[in-house]
mmCIF file of C-alpha atoms in Angstrom:
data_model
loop_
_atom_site.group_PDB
_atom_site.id
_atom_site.type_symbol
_atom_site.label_atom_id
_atom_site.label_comp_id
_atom_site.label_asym_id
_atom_site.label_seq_id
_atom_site.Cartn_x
_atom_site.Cartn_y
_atom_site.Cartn_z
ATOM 1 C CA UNK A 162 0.000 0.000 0.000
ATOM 2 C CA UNK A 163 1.242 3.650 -0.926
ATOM 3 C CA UNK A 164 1.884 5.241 2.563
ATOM 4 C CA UNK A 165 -0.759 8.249 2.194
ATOM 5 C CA UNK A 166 1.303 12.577 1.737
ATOM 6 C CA UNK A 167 1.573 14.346 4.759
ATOM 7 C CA UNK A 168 -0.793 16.861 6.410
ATOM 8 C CA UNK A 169 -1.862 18.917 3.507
ATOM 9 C CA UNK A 170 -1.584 22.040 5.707
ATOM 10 C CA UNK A 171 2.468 20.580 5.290
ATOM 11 C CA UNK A 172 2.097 20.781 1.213
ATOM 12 C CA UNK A 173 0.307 24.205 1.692
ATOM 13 C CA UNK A 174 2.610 25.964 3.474
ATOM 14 C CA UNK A 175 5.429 24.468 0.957
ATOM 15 C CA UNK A 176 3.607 25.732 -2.048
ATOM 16 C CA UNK A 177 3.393 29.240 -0.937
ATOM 17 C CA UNK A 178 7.656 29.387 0.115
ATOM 18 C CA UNK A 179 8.789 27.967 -3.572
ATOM 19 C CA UNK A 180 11.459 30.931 -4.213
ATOM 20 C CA UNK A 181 13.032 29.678 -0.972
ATOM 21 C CA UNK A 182 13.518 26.261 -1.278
ATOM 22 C CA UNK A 183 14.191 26.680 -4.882
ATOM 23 C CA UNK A 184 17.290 27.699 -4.489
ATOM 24 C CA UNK A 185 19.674 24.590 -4.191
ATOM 25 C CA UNK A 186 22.679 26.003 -1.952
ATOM 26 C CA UNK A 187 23.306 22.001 -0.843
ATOM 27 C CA UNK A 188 25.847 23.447 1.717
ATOM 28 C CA UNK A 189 26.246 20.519 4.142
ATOM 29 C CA UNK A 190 25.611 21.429 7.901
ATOM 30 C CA UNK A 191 29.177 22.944 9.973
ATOM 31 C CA UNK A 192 29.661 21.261 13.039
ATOM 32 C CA UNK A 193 29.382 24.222 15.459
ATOM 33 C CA UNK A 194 25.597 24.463 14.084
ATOM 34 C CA UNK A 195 24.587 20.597 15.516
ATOM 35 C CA UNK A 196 21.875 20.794 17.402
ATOM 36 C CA UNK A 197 19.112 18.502 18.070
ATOM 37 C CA UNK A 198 15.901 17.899 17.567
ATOM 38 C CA UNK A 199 14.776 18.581 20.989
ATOM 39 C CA UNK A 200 16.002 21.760 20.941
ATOM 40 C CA UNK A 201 13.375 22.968 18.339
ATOM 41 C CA UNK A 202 10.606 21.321 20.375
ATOM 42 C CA UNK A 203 8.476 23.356 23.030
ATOM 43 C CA UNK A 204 9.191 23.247 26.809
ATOM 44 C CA UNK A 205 5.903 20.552 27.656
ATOM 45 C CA UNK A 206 8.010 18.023 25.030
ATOM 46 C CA UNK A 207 11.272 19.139 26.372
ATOM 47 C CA UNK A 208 9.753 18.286 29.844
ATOM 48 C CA UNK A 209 8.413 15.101 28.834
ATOM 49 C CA UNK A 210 11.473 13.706 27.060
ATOM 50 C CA UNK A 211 13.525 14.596 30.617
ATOM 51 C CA UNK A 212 11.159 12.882 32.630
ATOM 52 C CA UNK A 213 11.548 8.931 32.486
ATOM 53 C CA UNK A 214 7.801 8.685 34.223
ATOM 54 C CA UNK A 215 6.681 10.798 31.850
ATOM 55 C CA UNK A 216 8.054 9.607 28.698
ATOM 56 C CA UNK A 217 6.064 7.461 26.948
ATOM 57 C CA UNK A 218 8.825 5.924 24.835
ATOM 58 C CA UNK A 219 10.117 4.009 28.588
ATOM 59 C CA UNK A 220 7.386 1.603 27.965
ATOM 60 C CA UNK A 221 9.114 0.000 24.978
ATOM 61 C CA UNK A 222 12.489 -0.079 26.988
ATOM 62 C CA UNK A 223 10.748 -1.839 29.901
ATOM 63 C CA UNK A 224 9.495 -4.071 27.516
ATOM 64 C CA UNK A 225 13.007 -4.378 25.530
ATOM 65 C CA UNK A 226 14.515 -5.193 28.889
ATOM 66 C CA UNK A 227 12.027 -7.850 28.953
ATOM 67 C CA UNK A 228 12.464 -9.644 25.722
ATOM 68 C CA UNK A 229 16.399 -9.341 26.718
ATOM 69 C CA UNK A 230 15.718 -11.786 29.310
ATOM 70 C CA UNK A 231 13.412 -13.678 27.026
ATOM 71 C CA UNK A 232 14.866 -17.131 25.008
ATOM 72 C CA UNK A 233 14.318 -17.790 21.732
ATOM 73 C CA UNK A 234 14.789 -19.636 18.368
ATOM 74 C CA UNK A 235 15.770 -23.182 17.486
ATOM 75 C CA UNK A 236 19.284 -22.403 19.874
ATOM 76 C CA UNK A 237 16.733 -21.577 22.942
ATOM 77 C CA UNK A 238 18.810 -18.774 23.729
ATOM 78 C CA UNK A 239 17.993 -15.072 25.275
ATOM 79 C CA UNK A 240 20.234 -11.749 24.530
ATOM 80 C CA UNK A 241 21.422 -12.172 27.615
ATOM 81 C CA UNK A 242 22.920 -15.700 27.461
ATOM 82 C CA UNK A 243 25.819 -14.670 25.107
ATOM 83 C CA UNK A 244 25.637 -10.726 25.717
ATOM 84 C CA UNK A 245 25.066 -10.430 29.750
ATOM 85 C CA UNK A 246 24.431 -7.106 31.337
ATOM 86 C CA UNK A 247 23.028 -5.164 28.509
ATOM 87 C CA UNK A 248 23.933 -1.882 30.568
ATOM 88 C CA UNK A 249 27.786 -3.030 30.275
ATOM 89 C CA UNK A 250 28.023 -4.561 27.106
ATOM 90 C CA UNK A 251 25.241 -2.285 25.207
ATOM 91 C CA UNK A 252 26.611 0.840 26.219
ATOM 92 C CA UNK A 253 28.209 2.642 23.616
ATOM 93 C CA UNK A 254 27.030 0.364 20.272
ATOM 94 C CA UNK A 255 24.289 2.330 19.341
ATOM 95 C CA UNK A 256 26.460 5.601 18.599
ATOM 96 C CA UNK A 257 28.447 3.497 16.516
ATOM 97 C CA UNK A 258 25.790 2.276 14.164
ATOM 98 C CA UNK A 259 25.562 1.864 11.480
ATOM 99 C CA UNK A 260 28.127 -0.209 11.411
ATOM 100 C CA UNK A 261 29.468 -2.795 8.204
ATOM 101 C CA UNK A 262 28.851 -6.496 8.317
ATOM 102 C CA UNK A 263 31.715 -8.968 6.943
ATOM 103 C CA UNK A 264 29.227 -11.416 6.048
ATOM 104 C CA UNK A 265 26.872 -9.526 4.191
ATOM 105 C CA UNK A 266 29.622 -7.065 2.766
ATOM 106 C CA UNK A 267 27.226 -3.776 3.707
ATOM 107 C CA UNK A 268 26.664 -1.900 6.412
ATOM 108 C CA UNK A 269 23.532 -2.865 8.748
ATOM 109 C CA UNK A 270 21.860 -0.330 11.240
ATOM 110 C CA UNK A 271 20.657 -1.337 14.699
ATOM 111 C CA UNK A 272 17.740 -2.996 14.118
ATOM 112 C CA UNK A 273 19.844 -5.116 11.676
ATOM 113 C CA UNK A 274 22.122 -6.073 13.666
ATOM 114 C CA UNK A 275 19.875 -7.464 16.139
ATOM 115 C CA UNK A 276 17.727 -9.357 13.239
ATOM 116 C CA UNK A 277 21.286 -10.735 12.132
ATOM 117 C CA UNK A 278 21.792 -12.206 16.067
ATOM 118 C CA UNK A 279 18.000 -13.339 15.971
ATOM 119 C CA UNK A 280 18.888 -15.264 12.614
ATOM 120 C CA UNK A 281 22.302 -16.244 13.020
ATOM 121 C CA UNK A 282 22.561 -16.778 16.832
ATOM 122 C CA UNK A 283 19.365 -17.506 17.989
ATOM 123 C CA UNK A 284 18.457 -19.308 14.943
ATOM 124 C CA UNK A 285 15.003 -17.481 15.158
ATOM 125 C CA UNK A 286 12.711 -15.803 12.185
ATOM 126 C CA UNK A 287 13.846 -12.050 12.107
ATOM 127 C CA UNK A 288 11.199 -9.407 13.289
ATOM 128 C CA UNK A 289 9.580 -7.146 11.180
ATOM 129 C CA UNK A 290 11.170 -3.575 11.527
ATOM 130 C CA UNK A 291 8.433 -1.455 12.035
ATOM 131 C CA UNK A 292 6.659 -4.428 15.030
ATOM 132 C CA UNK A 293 6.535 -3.476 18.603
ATOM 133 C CA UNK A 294 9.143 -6.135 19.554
ATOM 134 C CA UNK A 295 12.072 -4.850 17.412
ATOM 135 C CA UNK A 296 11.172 -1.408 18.435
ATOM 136 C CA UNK A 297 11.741 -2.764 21.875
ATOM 137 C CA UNK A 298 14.580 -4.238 21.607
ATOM 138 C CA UNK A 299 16.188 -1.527 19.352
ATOM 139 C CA UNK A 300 15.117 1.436 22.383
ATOM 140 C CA UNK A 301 16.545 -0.746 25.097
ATOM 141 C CA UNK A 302 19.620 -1.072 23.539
ATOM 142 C CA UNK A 303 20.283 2.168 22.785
ATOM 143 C CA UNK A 304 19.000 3.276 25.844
ATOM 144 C CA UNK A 305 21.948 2.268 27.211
ATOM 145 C CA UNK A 306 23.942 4.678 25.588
ATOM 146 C CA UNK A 307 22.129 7.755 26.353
ATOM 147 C CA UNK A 308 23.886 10.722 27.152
ATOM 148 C CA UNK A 309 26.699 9.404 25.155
ATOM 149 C CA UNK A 310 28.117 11.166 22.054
ATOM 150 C CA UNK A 311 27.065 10.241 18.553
ATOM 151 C CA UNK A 312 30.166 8.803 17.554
ATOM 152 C CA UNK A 313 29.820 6.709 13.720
ATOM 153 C CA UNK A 314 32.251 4.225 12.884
ATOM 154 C CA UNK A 315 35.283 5.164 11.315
ATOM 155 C CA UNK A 316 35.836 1.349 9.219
ATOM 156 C CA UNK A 317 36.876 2.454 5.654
ATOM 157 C CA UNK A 318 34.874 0.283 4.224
ATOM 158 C CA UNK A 319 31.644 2.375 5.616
ATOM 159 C CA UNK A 320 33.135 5.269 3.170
ATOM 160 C CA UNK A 321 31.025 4.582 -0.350
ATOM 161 C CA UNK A 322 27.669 3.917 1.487
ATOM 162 C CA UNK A 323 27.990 7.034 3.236
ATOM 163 C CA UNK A 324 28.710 8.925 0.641
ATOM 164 C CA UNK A 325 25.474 7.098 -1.607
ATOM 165 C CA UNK A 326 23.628 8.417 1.608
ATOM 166 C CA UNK A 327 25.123 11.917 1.002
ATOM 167 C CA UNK A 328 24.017 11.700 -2.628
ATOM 168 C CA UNK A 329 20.377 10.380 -1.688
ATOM 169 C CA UNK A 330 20.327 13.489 1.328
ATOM 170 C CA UNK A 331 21.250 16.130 -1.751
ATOM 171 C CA UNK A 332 19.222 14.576 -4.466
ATOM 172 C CA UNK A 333 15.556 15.765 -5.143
ATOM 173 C CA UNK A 334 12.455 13.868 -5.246
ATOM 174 C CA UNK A 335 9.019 13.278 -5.533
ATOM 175 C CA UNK A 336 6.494 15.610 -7.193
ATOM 176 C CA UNK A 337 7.355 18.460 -4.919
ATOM 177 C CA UNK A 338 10.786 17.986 -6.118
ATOM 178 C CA UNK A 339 12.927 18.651 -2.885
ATOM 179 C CA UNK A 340 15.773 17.435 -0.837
ATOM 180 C CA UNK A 341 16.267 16.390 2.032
ATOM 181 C CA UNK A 342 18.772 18.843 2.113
ATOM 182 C CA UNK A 343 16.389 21.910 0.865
ATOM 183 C CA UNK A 344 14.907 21.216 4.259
ATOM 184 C CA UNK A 345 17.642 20.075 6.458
ATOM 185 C CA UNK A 346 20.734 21.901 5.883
ATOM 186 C CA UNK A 347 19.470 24.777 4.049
ATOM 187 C CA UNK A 348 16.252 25.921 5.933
ATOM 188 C CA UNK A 349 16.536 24.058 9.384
ATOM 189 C CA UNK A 350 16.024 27.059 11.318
ATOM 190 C CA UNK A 351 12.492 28.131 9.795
ATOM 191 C CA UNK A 352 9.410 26.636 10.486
ATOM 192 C CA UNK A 353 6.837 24.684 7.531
ATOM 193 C CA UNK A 354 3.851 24.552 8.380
ATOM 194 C CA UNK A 355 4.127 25.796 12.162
ATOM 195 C CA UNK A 356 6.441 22.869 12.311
ATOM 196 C CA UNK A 357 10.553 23.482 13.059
ATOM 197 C CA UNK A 358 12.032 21.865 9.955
ATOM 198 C CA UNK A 359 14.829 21.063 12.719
ATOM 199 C CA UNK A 360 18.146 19.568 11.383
ATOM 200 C CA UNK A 361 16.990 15.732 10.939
ATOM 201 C CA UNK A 362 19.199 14.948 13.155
ATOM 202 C CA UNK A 363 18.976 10.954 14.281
ATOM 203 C CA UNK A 364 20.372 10.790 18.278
ATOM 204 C CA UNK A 365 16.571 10.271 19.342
ATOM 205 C CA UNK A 366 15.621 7.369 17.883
ATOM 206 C CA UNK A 367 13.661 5.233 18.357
ATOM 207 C CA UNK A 368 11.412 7.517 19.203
ATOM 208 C CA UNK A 369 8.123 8.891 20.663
ATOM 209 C CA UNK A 370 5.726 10.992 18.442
ATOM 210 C CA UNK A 371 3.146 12.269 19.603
ATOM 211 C CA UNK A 372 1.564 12.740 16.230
ATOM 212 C CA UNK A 373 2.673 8.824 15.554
ATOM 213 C CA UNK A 374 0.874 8.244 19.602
ATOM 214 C CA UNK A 375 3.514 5.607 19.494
ATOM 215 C CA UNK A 376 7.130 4.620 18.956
ATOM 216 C CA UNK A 377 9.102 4.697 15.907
ATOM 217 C CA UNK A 378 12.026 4.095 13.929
ATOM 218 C CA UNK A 379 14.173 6.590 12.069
ATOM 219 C CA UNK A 380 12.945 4.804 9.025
ATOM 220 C CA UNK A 381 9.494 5.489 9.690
ATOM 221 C CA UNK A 382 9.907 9.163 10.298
ATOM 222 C CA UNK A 383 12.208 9.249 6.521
ATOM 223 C CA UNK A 384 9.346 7.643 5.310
ATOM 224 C CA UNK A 385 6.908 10.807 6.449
ATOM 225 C CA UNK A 386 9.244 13.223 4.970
ATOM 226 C CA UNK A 387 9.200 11.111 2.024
ATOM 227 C CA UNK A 388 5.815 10.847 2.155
ATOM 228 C CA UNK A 389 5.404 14.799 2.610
ATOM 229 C CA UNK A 390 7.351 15.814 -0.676
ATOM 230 C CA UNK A 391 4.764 13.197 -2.642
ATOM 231 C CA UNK A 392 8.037 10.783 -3.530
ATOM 232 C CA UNK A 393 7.379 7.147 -3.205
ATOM 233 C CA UNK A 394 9.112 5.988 0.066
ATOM 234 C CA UNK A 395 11.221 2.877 -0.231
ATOM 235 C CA UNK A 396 10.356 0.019 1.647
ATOM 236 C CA UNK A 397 11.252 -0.868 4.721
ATOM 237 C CA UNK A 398 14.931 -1.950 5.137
ATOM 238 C CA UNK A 399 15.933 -1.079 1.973
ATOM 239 C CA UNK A 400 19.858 -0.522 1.501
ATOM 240 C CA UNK A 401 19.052 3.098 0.818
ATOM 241 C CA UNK A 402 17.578 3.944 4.395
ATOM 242 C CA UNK A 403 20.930 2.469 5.508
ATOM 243 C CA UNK A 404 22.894 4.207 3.578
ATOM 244 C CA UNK A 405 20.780 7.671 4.708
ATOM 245 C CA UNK A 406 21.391 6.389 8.310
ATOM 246 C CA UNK A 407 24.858 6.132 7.406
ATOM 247 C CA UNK A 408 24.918 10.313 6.279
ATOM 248 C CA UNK A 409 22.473 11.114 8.810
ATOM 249 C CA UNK A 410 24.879 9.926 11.821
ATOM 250 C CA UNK A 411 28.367 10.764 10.142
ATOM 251 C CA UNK A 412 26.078 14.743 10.397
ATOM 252 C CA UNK A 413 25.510 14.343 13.884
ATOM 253 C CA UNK A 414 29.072 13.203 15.307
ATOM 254 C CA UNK A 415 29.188 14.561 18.931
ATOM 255 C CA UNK A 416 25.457 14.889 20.023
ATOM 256 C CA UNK A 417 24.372 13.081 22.569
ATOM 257 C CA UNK A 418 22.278 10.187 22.293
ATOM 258 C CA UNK A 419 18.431 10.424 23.949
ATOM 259 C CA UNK A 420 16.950 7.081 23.421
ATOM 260 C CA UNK A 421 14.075 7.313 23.934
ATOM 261 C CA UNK A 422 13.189 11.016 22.817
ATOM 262 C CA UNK A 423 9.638 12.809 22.033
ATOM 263 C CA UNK A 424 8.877 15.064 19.316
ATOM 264 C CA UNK A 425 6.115 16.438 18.365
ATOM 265 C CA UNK B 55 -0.050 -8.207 31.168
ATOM 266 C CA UNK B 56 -0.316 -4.442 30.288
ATOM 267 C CA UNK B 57 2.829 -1.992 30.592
ATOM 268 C CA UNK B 58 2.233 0.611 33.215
ATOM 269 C CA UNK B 59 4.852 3.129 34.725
ATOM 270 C CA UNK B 60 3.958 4.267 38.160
ATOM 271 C CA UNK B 61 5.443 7.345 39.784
ATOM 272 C CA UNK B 62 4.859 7.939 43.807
ATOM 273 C CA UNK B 63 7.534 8.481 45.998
ATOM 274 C CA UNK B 64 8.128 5.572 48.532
ATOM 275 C CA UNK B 65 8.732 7.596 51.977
ATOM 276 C CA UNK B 66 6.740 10.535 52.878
ATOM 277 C CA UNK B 67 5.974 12.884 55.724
ATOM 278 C CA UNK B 68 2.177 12.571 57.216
ATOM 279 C CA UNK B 69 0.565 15.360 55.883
ATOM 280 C CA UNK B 70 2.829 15.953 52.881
ATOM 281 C CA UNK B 71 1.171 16.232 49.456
ATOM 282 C CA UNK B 72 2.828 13.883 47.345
ATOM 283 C CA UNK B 73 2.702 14.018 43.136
ATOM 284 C CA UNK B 74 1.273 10.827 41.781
ATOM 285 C CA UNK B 75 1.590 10.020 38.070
ATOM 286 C CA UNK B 76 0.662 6.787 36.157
ATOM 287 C CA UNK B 77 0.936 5.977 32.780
ATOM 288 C CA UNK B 78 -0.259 2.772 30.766
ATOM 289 C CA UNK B 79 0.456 1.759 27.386
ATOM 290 C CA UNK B 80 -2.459 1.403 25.665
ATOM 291 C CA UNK B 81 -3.366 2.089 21.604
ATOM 292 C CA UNK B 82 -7.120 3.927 22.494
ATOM 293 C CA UNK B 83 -8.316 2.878 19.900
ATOM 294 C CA UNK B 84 -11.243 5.144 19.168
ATOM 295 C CA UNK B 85 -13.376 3.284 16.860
ATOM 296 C CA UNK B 86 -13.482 6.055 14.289
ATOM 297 C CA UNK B 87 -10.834 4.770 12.289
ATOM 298 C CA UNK B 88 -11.002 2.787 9.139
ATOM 299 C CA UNK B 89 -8.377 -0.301 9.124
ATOM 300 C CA UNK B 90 -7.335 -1.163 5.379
ATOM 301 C CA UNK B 91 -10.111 -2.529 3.997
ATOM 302 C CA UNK B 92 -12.368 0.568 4.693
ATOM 303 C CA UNK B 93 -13.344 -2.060 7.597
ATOM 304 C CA UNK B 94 -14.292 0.263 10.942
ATOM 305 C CA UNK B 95 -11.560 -0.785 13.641
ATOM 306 C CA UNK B 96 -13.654 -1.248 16.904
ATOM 307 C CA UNK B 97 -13.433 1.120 19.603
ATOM 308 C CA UNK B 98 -11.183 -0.946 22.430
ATOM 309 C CA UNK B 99 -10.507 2.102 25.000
ATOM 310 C CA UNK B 100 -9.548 1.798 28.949
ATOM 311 C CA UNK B 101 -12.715 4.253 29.670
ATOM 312 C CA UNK B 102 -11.629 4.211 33.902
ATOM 313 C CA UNK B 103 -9.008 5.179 35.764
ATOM 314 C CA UNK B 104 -9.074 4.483 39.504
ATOM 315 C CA UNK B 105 -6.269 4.929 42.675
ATOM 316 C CA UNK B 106 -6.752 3.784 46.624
ATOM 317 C CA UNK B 107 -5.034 4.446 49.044
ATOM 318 C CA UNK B 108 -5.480 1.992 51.805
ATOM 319 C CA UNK B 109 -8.515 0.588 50.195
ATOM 320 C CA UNK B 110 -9.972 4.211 49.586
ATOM 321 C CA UNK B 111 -10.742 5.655 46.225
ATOM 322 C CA UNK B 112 -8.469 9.155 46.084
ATOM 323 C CA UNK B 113 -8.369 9.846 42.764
ATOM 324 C CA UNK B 114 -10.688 8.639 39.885
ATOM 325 C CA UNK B 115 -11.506 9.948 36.355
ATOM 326 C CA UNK B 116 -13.834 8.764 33.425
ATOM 327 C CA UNK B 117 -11.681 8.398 30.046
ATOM 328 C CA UNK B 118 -13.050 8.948 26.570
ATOM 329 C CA UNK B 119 -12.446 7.953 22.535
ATOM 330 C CA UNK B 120 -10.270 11.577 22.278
ATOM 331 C CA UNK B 121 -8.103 10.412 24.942
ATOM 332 C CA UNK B 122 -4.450 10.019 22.899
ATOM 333 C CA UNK B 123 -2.775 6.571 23.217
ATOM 334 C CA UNK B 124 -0.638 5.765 26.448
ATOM 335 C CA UNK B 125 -2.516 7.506 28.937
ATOM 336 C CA UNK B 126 -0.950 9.421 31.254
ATOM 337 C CA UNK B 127 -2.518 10.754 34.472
ATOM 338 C CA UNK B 128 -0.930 13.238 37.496
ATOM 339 C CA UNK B 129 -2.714 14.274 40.345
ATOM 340 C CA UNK B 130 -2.011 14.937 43.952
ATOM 341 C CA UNK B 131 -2.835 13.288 47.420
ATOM 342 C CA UNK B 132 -2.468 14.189 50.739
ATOM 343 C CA UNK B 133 -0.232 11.520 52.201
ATOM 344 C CA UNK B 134 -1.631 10.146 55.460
ATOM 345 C CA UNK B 135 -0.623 6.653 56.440
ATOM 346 C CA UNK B 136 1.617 3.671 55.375
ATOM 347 C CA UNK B 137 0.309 1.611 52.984
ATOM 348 C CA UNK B 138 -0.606 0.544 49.634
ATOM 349 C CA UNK B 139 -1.602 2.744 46.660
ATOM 350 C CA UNK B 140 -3.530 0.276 43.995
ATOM 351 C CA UNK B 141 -4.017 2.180 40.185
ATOM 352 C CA UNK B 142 -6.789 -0.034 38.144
ATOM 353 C CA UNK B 143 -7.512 0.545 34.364
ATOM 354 C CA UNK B 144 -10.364 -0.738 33.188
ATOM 355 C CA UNK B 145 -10.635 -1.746 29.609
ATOM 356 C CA UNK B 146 -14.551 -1.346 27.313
ATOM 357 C CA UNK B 147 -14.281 -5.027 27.722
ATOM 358 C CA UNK B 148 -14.462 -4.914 31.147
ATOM 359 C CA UNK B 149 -10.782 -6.439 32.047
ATOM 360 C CA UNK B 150 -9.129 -4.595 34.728
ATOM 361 C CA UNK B 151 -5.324 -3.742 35.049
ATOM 362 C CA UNK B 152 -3.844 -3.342 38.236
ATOM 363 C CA UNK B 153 -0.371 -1.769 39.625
ATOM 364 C CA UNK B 154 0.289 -1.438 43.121
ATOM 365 C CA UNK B 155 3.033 0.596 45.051
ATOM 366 C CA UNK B 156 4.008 0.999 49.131
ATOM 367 C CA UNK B 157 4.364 4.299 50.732
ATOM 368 C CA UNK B 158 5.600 4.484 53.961
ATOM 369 C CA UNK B 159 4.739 7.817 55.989
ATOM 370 C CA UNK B 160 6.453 9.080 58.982
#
């Protein structure tokens, strides 16, 4: 099924700002600029992210902490059999990821990587990316690396998937025929639609939305902005989301991770 | 088993008001949507929200269709002896969920 445009208030507002976001400066972000998301979001969501009672996204890590525990597959084995302590040996791999896979000679994001250990380790059927038990586990694990700096991996052979990614941020698309870029690095401090356009930065996620009234993955939320330019967003776990991810987190080097954050 | 995240401090003073907050995650479904056939999804809602304290109601509220998912409820009681403070969601289908925490007050 076609995922259905954005808001049309979103397309509205877009229409009537064309000599803006027509011209294609492409200038990529400068570090001293990073900020996140959260800091474009109003004090109740600021408040809301803080608060770990408050913060609806802690219900998926409780859960994740959960299915940690939990054994699976044909080896009868849980997370924590081969990985122990998820607080020790979780912290710091989520600020890392995307990170490349020898066997499948590409890089793999986080929810990958734990389908690859549900295949390969637990010798179990993978979970769907978008379902509430890979969001789970993907929050819990990178839960325990909040507060730590973004920082992507530096293997060489990451270098030509980030740079696709870079290609796919600066290249227009869809009938509204803008990039990611337009948006992100060119207009991030104005607003669309009473909306921040914010810096699409990805140290949130997964993440809250209130206008999703659930959690979801930084594929999902692509897949809106996709969505909101009328291109045809490609499917789930596609090599180009990865290689997006791959841009998206080499752009935010430094800021610190939230797992689980809110935005609006 | 539904999720639920309880706040309520576990020491208090008699006499103290104390912040209570209590969240559940639940979808609300409001039974205005259409699923992808053009099929109506039922309306599955938790349409009660109930806390004791000791085995006395302190705090209840009626919840409706345009409550948003994962709802989340703060209010304030006075804190007057040690016991047990019970939160119970009840679902349209009549199920109840139930949290409890201790307070001890000095």
């Amino acid at each position: 099924m076609r995922p259905r445009p954005r808001a049309p208030a979103v397309i509205a507002a877009l229409l009537s700002i064309p000599a803006l976001l027509a011209v294609s400066g492409a200038v990529a972000l400068e570090q001293g600029d990073r900020r996140s998301g959260i800091a474009f979001a109003s004090p109740q969501t600021q408040a809301m992210q803080a608060d770990d009672t408050a913060n609806p996204g802690m219900l998926w890590v409780m859960d994740g902490a959960q299915l940690w525990r939990r054994p699976d597959g044909a080896a009868g084995k849980a997370c924590q059999e081969c990985h122990g302590d998820a607080a020790q040996s979780m912290k710091g791999v989520a600020p890392r990821y995307p990170d490349f896979d020898a066997g499948l000679g590409r890089p793999v994001d986080l929810s990958g990587r734990i389908n690859l250990c549900r295949v390969r380790h637990q010798r179990a059927a993978p979970l769907a990316h978008e379902g509430s038990e890979m969001l789970a586990l993907t929050a819990f694990v990178a839960f325990q690396s909040r507060g730590l700096p973004m920082a992507p991996a530096a293997d060489a052979r990451l270098a030509p998937f980030r740079a696709e990614g870079r290609r796919l941020f600066e290249q227009r698309m869809g009938q509204l025929d803008l990039s990611c870029a337009n948006c992100h690095d060119d207009h991030w401090s104005a607003r669309l639609g009473g909306s921040p356009v914010t810096q699409a930065q990805p140290n949130a996620y997964p993440l809250y939305r209130l206008e999703w009234q659930a959690l979801g993955s930084l594929q999902r939320r692509m897949r809106n902005c996709m969505a909101g330019v009328r291109a045809e967003p490609f499917a789930y776990d596609a090599a180009d989301y990865i290689d997006l991810e791959l841009y998206l987190a080499a752009r935010a080097a430094g800021l610190p991770m939230e797992t689980p954050g809110v935005r609006p | 088993m539904a999720r639920t995240l309880i706040h309520a401090p576990k020491a208090a003073r008699a006499g103290e008001i104390i912040e209570i907050r209590a969240m559940i995650a639940h979808p609300m479904e409001t039974g205005q949507r259409m699923g992808v056939n053009g099929t109506m999804i039922p309306r599955a809602i938790i349409n009660r929200f109930v806390c004791t304290y000791g085995g006395e109601v302190v705090f209840s509220a009626d919840l409706h269709p345009a409550v948003s998912a994962n709802p989340f409820l703060s209010f304030c009681v006075v804190a007057t002896q040690s016991g047990v403070l019970a939160f119970a969601w009840t679902e349209d289908t009549g199920e109840v969920h139930v949290a409890t925490t201790d307070i001890t007050v000095t």
